[in-house]
Coordinates of C-alpha atoms and ligand atoms in Angstrom, one line a residue:
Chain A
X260 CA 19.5 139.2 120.7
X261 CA 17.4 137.3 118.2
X262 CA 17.0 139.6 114.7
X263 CA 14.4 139.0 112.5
X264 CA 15.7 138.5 108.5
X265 CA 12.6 139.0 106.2
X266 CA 13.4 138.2 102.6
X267 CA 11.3 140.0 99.9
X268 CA 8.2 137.5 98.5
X269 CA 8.6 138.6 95.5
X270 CA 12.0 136.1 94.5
X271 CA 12.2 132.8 92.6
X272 CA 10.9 129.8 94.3
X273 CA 13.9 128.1 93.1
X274 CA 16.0 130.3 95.9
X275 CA 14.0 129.2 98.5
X276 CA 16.7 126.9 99.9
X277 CA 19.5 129.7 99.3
X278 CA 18.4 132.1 101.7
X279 CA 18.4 129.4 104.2
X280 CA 21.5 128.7 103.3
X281 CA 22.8 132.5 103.3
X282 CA 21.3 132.7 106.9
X283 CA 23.6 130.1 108.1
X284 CA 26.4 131.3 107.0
X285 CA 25.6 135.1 108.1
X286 CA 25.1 133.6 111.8
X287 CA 28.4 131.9 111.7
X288 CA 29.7 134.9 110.4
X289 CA 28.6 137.3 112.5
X290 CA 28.4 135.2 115.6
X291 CA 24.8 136.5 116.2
X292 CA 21.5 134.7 116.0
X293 CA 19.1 135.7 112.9
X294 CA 15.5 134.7 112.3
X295 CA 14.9 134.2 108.5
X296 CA 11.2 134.7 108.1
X297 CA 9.7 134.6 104.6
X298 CA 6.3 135.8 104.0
X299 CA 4.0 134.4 101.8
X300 CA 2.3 137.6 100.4
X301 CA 3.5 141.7 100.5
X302 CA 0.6 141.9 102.7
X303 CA 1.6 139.4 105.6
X304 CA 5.6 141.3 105.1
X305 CA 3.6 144.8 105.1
X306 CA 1.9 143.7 108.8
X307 CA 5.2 142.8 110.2
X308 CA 6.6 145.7 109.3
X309 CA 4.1 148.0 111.2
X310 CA 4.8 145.9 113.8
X311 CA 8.4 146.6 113.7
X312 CA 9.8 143.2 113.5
X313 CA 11.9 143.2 111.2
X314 CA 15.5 144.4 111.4
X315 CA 17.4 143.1 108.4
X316 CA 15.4 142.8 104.6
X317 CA 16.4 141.6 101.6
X318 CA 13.6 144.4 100.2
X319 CA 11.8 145.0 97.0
X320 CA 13.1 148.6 95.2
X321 CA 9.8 150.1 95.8
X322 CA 9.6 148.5 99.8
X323 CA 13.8 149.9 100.1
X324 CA 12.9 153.1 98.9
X325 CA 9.7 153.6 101.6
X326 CA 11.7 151.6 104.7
X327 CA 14.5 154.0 104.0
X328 CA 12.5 156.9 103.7
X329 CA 9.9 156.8 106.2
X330 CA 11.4 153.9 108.9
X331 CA 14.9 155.1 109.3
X332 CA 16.5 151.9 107.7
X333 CA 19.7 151.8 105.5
X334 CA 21.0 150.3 102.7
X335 CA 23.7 147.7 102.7
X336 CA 24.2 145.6 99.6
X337 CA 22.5 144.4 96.5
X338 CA 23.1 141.6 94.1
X339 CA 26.3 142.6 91.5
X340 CA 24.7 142.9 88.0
X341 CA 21.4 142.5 88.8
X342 CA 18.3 144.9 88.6
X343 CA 14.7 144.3 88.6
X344 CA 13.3 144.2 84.7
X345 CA 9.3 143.9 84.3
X346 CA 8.1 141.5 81.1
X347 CA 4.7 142.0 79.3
X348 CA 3.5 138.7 78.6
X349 CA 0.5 137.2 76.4
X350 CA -0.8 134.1 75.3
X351 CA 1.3 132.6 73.1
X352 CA -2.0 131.9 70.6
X353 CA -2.7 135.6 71.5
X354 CA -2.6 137.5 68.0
X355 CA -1.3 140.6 69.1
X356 CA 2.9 140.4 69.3
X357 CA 3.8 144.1 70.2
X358 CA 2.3 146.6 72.8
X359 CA 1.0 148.8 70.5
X360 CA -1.5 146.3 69.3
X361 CA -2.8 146.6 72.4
X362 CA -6.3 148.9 72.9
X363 CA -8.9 150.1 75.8
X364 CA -10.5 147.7 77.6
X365 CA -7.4 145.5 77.9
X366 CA -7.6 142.9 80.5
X367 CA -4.0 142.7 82.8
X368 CA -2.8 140.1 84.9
X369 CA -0.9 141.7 87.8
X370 CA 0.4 140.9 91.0
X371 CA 0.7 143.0 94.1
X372 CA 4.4 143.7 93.3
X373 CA 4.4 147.4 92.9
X374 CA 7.9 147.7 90.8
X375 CA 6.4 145.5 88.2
X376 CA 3.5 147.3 88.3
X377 CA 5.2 150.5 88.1
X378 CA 7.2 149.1 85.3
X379 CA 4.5 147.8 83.3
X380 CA 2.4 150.9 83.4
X381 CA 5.0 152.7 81.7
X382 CA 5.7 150.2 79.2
X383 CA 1.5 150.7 78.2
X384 CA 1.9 154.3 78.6
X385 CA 3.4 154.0 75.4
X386 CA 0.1 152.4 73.6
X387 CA -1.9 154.6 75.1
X388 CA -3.2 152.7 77.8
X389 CA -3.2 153.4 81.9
X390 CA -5.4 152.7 84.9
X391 CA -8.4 154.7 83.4
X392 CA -8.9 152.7 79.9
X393 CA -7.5 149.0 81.1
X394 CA -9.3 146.2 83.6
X395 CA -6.7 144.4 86.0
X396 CA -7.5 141.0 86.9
X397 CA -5.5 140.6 90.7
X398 CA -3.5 137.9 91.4
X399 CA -1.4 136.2 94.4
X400 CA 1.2 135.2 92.5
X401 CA 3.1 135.3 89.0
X402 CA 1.8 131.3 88.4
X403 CA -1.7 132.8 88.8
X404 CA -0.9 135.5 86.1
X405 CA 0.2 133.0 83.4
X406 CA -2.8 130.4 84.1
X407 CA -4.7 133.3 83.5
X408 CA -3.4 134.2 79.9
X409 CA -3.6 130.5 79.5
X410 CA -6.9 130.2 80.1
X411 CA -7.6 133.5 78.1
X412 CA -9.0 135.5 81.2
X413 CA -6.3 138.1 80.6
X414 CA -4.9 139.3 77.8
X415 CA -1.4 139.9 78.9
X416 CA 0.0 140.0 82.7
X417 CA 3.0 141.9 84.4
X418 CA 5.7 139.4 85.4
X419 CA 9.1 139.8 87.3
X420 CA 11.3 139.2 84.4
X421 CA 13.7 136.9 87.0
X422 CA 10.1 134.9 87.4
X423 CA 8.9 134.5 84.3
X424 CA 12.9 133.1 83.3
X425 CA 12.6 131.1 86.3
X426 CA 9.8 129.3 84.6
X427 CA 9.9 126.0 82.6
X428 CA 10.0 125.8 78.9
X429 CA 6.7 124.0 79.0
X430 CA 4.7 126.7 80.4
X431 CA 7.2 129.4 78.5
X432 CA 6.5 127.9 75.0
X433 CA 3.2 128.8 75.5
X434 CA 3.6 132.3 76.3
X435 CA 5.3 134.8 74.3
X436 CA 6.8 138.0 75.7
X437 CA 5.9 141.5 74.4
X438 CA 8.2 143.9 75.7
X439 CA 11.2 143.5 78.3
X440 CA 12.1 146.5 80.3
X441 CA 16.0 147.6 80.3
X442 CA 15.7 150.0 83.0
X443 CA 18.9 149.1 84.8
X444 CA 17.9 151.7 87.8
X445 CA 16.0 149.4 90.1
X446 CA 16.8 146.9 92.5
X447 CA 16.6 144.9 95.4
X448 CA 18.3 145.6 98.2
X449 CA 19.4 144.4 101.8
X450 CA 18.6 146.7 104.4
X451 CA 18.8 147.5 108.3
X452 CA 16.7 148.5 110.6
X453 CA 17.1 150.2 113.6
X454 CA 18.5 147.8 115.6
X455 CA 20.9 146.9 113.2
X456 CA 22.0 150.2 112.4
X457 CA 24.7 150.1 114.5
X458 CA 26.3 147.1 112.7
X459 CA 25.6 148.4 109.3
X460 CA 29.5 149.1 108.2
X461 CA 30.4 145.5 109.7
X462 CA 27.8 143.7 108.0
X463 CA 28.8 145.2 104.8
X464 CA 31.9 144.3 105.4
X465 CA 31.1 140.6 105.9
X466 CA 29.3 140.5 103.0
X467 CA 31.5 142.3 100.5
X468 CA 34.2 139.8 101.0
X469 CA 32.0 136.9 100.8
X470 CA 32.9 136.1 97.4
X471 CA 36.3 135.4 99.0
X472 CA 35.9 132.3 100.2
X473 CA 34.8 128.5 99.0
X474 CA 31.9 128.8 101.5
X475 CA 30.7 132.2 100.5
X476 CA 31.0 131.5 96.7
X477 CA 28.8 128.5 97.4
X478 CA 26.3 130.3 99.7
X479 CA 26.3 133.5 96.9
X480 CA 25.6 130.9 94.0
X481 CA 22.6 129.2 95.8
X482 CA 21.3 132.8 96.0
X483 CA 21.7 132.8 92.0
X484 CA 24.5 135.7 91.9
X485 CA 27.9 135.8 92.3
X486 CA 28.7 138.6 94.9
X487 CA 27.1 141.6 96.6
X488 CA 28.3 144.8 96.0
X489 CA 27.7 148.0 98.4
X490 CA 24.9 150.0 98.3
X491 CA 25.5 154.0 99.7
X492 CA 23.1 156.4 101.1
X493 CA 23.8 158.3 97.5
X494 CA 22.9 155.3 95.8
X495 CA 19.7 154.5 97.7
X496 CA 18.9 158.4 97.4
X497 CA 19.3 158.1 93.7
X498 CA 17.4 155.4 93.3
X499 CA 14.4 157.2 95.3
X500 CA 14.6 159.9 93.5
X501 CA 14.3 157.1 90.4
X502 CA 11.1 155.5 91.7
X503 CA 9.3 159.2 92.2
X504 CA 10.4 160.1 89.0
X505 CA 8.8 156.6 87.5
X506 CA 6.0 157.3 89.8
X507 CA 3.5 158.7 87.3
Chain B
X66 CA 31.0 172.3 75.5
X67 CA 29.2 173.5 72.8
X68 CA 29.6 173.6 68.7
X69 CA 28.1 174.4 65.3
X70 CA 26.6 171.1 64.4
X71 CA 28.8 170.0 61.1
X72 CA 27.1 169.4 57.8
X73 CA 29.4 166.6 57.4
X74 CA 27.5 164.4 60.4
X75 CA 23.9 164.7 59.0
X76 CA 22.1 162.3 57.0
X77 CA 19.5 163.2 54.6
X78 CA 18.0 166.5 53.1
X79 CA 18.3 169.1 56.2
X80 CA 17.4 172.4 57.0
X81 CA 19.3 175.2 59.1
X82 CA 18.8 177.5 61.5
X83 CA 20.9 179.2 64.0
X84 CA 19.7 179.1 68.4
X85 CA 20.4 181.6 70.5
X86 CA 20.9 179.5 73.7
X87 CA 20.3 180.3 77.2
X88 CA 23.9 180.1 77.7
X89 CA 24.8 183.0 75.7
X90 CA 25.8 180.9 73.2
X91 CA 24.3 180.9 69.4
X92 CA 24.4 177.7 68.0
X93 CA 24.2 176.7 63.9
X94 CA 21.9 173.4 64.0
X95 CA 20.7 171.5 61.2
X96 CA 17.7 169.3 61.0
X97 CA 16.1 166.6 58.9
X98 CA 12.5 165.0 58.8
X99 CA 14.2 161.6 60.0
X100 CA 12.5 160.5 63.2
X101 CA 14.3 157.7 65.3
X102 CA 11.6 155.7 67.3
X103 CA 12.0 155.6 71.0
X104 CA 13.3 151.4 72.1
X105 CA 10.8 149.8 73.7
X106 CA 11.0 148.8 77.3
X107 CA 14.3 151.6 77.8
X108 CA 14.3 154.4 79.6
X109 CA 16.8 157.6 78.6
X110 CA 19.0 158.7 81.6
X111 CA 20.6 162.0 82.1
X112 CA 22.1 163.8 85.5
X113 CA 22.7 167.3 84.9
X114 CA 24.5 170.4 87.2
X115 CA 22.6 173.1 88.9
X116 CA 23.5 175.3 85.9
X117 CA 22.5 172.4 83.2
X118 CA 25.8 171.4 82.4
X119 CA 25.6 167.6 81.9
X120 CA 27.5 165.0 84.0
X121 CA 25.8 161.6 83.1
X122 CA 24.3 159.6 80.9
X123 CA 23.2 156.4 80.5
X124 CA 23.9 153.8 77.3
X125 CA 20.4 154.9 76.3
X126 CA 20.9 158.1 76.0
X127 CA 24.5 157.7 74.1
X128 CA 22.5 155.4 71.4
X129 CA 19.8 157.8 70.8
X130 CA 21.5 161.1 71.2
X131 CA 24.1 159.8 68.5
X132 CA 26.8 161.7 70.6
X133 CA 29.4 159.7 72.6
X134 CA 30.0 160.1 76.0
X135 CA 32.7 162.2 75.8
X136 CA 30.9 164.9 73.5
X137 CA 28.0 164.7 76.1
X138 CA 29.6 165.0 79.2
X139 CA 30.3 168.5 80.5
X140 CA 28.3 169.7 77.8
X141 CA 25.3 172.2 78.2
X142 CA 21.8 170.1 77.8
X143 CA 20.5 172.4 74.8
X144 CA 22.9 170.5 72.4
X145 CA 19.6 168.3 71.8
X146 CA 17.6 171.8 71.4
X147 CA 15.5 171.5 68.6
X148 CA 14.2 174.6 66.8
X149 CA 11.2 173.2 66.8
X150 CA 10.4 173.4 70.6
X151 CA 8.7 176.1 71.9
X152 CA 11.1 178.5 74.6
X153 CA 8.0 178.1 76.5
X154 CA 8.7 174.5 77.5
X155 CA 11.8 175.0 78.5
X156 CA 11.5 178.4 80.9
X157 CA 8.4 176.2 82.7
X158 CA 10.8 173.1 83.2
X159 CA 13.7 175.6 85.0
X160 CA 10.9 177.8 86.6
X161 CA 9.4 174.2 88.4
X162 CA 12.4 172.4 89.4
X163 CA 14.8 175.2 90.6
X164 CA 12.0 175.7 93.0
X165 CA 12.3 171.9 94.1
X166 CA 8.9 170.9 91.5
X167 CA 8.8 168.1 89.0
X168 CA 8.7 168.5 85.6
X169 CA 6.4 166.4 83.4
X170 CA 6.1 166.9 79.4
X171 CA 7.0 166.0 75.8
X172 CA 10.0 166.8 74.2
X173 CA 11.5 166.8 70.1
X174 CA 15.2 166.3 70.7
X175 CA 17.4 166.9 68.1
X176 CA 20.6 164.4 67.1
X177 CA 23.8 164.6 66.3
X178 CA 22.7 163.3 63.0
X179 CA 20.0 166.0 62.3
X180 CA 17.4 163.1 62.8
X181 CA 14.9 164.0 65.8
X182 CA 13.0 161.4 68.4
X183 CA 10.1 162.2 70.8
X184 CA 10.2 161.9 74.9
X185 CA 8.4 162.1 77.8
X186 CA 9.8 163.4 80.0
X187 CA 10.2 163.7 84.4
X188 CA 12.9 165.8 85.3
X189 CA 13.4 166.1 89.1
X190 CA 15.5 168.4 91.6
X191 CA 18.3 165.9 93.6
X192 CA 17.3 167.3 96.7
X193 CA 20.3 166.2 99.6
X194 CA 19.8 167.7 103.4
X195 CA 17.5 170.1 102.1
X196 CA 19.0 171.8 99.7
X197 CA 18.7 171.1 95.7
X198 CA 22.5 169.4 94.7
X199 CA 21.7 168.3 90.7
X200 CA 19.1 167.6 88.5
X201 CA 18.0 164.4 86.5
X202 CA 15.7 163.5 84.0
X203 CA 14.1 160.1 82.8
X204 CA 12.6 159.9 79.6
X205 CA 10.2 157.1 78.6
X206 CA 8.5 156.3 75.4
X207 CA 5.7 158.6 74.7
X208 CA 2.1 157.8 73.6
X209 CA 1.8 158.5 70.0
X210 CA -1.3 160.2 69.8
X211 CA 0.2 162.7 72.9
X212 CA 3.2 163.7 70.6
X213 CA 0.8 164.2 68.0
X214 CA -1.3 166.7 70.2
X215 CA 2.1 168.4 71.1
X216 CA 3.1 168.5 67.4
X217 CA 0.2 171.3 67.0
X218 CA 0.7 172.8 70.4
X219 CA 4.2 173.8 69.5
X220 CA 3.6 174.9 66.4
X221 CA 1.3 177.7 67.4
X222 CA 3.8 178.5 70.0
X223 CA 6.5 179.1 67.6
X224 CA 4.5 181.1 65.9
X225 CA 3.2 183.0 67.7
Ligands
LIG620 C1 17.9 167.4 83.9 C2 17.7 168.2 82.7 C3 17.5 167.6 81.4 C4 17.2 168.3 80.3 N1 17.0 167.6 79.1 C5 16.8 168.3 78.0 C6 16.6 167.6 76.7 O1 16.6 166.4 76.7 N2 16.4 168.3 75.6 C7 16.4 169.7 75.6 O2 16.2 170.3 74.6 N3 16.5 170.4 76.8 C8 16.7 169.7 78.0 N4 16.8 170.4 79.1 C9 16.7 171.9 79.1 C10 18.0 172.6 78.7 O3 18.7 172.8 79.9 C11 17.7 173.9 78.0 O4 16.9 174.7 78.9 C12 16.9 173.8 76.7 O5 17.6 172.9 75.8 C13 16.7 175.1 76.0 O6 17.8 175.8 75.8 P1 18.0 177.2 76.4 O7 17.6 177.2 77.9 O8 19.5 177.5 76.3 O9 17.2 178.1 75.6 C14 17.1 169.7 80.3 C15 17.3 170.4 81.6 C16 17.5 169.6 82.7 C17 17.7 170.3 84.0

């Protein structure tokens, strides 16, 4: 059987390669034959799921939390010391330098990534700001945001903190960051489906002792972490119970 | 557990007071004008017992509390009573989520220093197979002009 691997479109271009890489080795590994299939927006990722055809996702925290939910999948493993952190981002020329300089009418650079989003709103919550007294200027992707503080069509924009790091000094030196979440709760996460829910315990097995070997280590670190660590129904519970608890 | 706060751990000019807790307990607390601003871009994190005992925290809340881990764990939740909170709050936050609800609202905790700092806060039921197993509550940085509107709210409360 043929799976289909999705990988969230959400992570650093620079890891591009790495998954590729990370699907090779989990073939040999598993002796079983996996699609890796990365979409180019949540939208083109959100029409394959309906579809059913994905089985195994390395998912957003928000898209974990529903597919586990709502579509019976289950959690396997997420990066070791990683979460997902949100960064407020302005102009670097931009006058304000905290969030509470910021006031109604506000013009925000987001994506459709909806833990950054989440995670930016309550970081504004805090300046009095939400959906009712702000204008959001929509974006494809987090290089659209920053073109648009550069060009001063948004005042600040919502970024992926691992993007916005990601990004070269050039384009970082003129931008200046706000506020950076230190939530520590959220995460990505590799799931299964339901026709890999069968194999859930072995293929966290696999991949827990990956950092074991010369090949793994060099698979892991072209993924930018250095090994995966398990992921429980209690933890992915928690974590849901998290995100509805962020939720508003 | 639970204790007299200790005038030897407060900083500044303080007042006293003495709560009679939930728990049957009456506890001597002392309290100074010193407000602690939330961090940006954190979140406080605490997992409590059915009863309100608490059995986690998060480095956030450690920092802000000004109570290790040790003191906190185990501990009852109204060892960051304020007197300045209405009861009110607190009977609507245990009437909504020991029925499963969620909590929303604004909350004056008080430190182990005497010094206070504002919340918002979402406290949720951990609901597992159907049937409510803990409670935890996030806290995030409030809007200042919403503590400000609760500052008067609870201070007809108390009075009245
Ligand atoms: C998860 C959870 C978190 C709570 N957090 C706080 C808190 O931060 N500060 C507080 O004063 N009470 C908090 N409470 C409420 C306390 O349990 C308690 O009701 C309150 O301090 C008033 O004390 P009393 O009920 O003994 O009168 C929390 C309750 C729960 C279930």
């Amino acid at each position: 059987m043929l799976y289909q691997f999705a990988v969230s479109p959400d992570f650093s271009p620079n890891f591009l390669p790495g998954w590729y890489v990370f699907n090779t080795w989990l073939q040999k590994q598993t002796k079983q034959n996996f699609h890796l299939e990365i979409y180019q927006s949540f939208q083109a990722q959100q029409e394959a799921l309906s579809r059913q055809e994905i089985d195994l996702m390395y998912a957003s925290a928000f898209d974990a939390a529903m597919l586990v939910r709502e579509n019976g999948f289950l959690p396997v493993v997420k990066a070791e010391g990683f979460s997902d952190e949100a960064v407020i981002v302005a102009s670097a020329e931009n006058p304000i330098n905290e969030i509470i300089g910021l006031s109604a009418g506000t013009k925000v650079a987001i994506t459709a990534n909806p833990d950054v989003y989440m995670m930016g709103m309550i970081m504004l919550e805090s300046a009095d700001l939400s959906a009712n007294n702000i204008q959001f200027v929509n974006c494809d992707t987090y290089v659209t945001v920053a073109k648009q503080l550069l060009r001063a069509q948004a005042d600040v924009g919502f970024f992926l903190a691992e993007a916005y790091d990601a990004f070269s000094d050039t384009i970082k030196s003129k931008l200046k960051v706000l506020v950076r979440s230190q939530i520590s709760l959220i995460h990505h996460c590799l799931i299964v489906g339901s026709n890999l829910t069968h194999q859930r315990a072995e293929l966290q097995k696999i991949l827990l002792g990956m950092a074991q070997n010369e090949k793994g280590r060099s698979a892991l670190k072209s993924l930018g972490f250095s090994s995966w660590v398990s992921v429980d129904d209690e933890n992915m519970a928690f974590m849901i119970d998290v995100m509805n608890a962020l939720a508003s | 557990m639970i204790y007299d706060m200790k005038p030897d751990d407060i900083a500044g000019i303080y007042q006293a007071t003495t709560l009679h807790l939930f728990c049957g307990i009456s506890r001597r607390v002392f309290y100074s004008d010193i407000e602690t601003p939330f961090p940006d871009g954190k979140l406080i994190v605490s997992i409590t017992d059915r009863e309100g005992i608490i059995t986690h925290v998060n480095k956030a809340f450690v920092e802000m509390s000004g109570y290790t881990d040790e003191e906190l764990l185990g501990s009852p939740h109204s060892i960051l009573r304020h007197p300045d909170m209405p009861a009110f709050a607190f009977k609507e936050l245990w009437d909504t989520v020991s029925v499963g609800g969620r909590w929303q609202g604004y909350v004056k905790n008080l430190r182990k220093d005497g010094g206070y700092y504002w919340v918002k806060a979402t406290v949720i039921p951990n609901i597992r197979d159907g049937k409510i197993v803990s409670y935890t509550s996030i806290r995030r940085k409030p809007s200042r002009a919403k503590v400000e509107e609760c500052i008067e709210i609870y201070r007809r409360l108390s009075a009245a």
